[in-house]
PDB file of C-alpha atoms in Angstrom:
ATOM      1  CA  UNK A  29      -2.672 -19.241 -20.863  1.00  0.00           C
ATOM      2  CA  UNK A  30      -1.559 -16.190 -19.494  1.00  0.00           C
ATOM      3  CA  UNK A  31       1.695 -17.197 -18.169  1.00  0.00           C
ATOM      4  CA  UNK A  32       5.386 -16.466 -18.883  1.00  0.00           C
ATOM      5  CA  UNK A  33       7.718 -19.155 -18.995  1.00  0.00           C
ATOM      6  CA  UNK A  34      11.316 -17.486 -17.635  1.00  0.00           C
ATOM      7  CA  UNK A  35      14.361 -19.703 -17.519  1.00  0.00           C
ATOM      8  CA  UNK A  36      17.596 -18.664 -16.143  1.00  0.00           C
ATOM      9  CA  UNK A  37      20.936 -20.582 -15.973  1.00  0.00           C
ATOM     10  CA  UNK A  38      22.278 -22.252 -13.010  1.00  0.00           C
ATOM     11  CA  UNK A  39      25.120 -20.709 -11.514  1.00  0.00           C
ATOM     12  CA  UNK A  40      27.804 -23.510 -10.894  1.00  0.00           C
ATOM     13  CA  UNK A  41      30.596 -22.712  -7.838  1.00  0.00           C
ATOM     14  CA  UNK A  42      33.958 -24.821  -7.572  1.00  0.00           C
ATOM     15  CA  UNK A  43      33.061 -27.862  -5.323  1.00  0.00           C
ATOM     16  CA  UNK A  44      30.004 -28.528  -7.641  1.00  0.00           C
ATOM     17  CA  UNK A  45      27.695 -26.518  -5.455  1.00  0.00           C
ATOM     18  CA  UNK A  46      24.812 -24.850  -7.682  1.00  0.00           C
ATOM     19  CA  UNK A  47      22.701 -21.856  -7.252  1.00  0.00           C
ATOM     20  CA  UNK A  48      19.668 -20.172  -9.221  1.00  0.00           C
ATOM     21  CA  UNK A  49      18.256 -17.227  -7.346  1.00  0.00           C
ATOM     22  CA  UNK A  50      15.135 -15.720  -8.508  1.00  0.00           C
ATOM     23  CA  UNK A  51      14.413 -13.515  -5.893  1.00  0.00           C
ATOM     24  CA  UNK A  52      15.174 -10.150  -7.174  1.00  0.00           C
ATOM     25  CA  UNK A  53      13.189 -11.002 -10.639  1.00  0.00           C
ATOM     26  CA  UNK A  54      10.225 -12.321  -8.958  1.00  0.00           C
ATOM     27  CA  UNK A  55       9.614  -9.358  -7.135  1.00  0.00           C
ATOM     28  CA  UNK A  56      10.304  -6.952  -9.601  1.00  0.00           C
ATOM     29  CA  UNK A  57       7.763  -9.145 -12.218  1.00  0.00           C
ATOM     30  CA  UNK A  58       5.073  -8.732  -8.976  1.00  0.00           C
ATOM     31  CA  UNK A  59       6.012  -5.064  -8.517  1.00  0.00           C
ATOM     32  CA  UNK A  60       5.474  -4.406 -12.235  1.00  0.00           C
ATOM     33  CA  UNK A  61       2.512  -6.468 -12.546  1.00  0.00           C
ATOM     34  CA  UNK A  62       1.046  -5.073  -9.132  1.00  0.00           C
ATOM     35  CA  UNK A  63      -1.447  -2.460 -11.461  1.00  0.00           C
ATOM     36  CA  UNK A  64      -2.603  -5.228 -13.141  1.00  0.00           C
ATOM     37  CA  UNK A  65      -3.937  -7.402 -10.847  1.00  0.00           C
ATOM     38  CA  UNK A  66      -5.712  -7.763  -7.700  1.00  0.00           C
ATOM     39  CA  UNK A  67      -4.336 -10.856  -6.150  1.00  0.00           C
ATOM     40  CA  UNK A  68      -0.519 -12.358  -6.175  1.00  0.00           C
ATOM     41  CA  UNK A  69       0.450 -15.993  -5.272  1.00  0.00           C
ATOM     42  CA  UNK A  70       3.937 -16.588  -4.120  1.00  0.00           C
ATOM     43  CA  UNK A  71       4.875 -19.771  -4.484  1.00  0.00           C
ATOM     44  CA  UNK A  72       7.477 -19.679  -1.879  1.00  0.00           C
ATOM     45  CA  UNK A  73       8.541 -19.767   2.291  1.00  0.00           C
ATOM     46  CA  UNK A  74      11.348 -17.996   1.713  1.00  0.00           C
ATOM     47  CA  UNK A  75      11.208 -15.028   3.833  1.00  0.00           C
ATOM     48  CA  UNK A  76      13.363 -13.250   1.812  1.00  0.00           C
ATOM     49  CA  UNK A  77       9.903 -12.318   0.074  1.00  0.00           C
ATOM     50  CA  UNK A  78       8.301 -10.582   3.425  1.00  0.00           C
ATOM     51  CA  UNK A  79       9.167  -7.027   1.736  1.00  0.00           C
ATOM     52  CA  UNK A  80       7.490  -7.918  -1.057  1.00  0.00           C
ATOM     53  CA  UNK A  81       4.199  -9.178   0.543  1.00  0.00           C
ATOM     54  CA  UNK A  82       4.280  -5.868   2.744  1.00  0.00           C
ATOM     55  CA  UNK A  83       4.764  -3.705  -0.151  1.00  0.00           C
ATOM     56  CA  UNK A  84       2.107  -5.001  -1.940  1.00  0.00           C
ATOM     57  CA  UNK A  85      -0.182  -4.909   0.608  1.00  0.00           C
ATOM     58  CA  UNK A  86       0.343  -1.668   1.417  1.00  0.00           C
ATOM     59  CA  UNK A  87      -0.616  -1.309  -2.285  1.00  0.00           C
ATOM     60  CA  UNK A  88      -3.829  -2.747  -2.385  1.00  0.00           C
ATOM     61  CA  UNK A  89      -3.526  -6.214  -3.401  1.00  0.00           C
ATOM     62  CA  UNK A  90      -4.464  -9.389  -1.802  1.00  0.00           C
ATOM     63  CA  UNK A  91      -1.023 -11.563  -1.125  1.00  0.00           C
ATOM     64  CA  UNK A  92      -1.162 -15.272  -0.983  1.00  0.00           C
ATOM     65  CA  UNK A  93       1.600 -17.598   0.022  1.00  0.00           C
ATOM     66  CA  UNK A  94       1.530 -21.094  -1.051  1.00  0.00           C
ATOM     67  CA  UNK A  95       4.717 -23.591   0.272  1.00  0.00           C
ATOM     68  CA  UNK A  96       5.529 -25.977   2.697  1.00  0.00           C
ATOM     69  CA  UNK A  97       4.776 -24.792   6.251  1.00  0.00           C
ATOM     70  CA  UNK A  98       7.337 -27.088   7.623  1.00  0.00           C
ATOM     71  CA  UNK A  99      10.208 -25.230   5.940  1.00  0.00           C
ATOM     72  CA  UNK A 100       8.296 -21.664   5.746  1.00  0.00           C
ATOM     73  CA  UNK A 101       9.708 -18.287   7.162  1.00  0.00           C
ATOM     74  CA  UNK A 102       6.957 -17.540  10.080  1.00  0.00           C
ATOM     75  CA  UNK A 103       7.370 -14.197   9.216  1.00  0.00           C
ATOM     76  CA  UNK A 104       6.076 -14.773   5.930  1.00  0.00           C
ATOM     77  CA  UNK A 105       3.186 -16.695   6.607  1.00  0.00           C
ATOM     78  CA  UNK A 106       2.106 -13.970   9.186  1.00  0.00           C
ATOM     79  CA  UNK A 107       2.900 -11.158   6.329  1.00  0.00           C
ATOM     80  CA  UNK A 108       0.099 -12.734   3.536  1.00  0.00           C
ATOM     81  CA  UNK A 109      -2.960 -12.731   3.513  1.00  0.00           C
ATOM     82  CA  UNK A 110      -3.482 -16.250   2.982  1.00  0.00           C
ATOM     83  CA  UNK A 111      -1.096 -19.241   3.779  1.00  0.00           C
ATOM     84  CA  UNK A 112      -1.547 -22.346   1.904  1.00  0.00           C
ATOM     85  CA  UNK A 113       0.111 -25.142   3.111  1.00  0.00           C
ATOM     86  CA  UNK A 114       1.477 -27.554   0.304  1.00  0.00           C
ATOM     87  CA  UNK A 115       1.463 -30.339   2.859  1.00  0.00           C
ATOM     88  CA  UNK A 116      -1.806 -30.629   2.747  1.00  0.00           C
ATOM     89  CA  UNK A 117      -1.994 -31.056  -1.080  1.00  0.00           C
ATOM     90  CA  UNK A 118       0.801 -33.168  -0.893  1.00  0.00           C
ATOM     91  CA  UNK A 119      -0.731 -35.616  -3.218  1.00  0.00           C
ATOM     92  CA  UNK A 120      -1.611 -33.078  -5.875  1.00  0.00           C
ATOM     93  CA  UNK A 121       1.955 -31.294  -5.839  1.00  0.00           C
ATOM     94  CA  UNK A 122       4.991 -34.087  -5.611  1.00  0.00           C
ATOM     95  CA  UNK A 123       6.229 -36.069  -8.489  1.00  0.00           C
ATOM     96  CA  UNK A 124       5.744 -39.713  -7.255  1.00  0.00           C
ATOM     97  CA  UNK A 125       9.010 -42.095  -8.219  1.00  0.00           C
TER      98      UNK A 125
END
């Protein structure tokens, strides 16, 4: 389907808090992917991911950043090239209970 499915464990800290950062891997999959293709969807406000987008439009590539706007770094939104707001799909993305 053209698709990798990457699963990583959860790290668990003394209190019970839990953690599973992905940053560093995602952008090093979209780095090494970056000759491959000509547009890449972040799935993600975190502005942690502004490098990223600015390094791969420097590169060439078309950067689109799907999330929440409510909860999205400003920054990041400003850095794509596209912003799509899951709000507005809310219907299509959310589990319903």
């Amino acid at each position: 389907a053209g698709f990798e499915l990457k699963s990583k464990d959860l790290q668990i800290f003394p209190g019970g808090m839990k953690k599973g950062d992905w940053d560093v891997a995602i952008a090093i999959d979209a780095i090494t992917l970056s000759r491959q293709v000509d547009v890449v969807v972040i799935v993600s406000g975190d502005g942690d991911y502004e490098p990223l987008v600015d390094y791969l439009k420097f590169n060439g590539l078309i950067v689109e950043v799907a999330a929440f706007g409510r909860s999205s770094s400003g920054r990041l939104i400003e850095a794509a090239n596209n912003f799509i707001d899951l709000e507005e799909a809310k219907d299509k993305v959310l589990l319903k209970k």
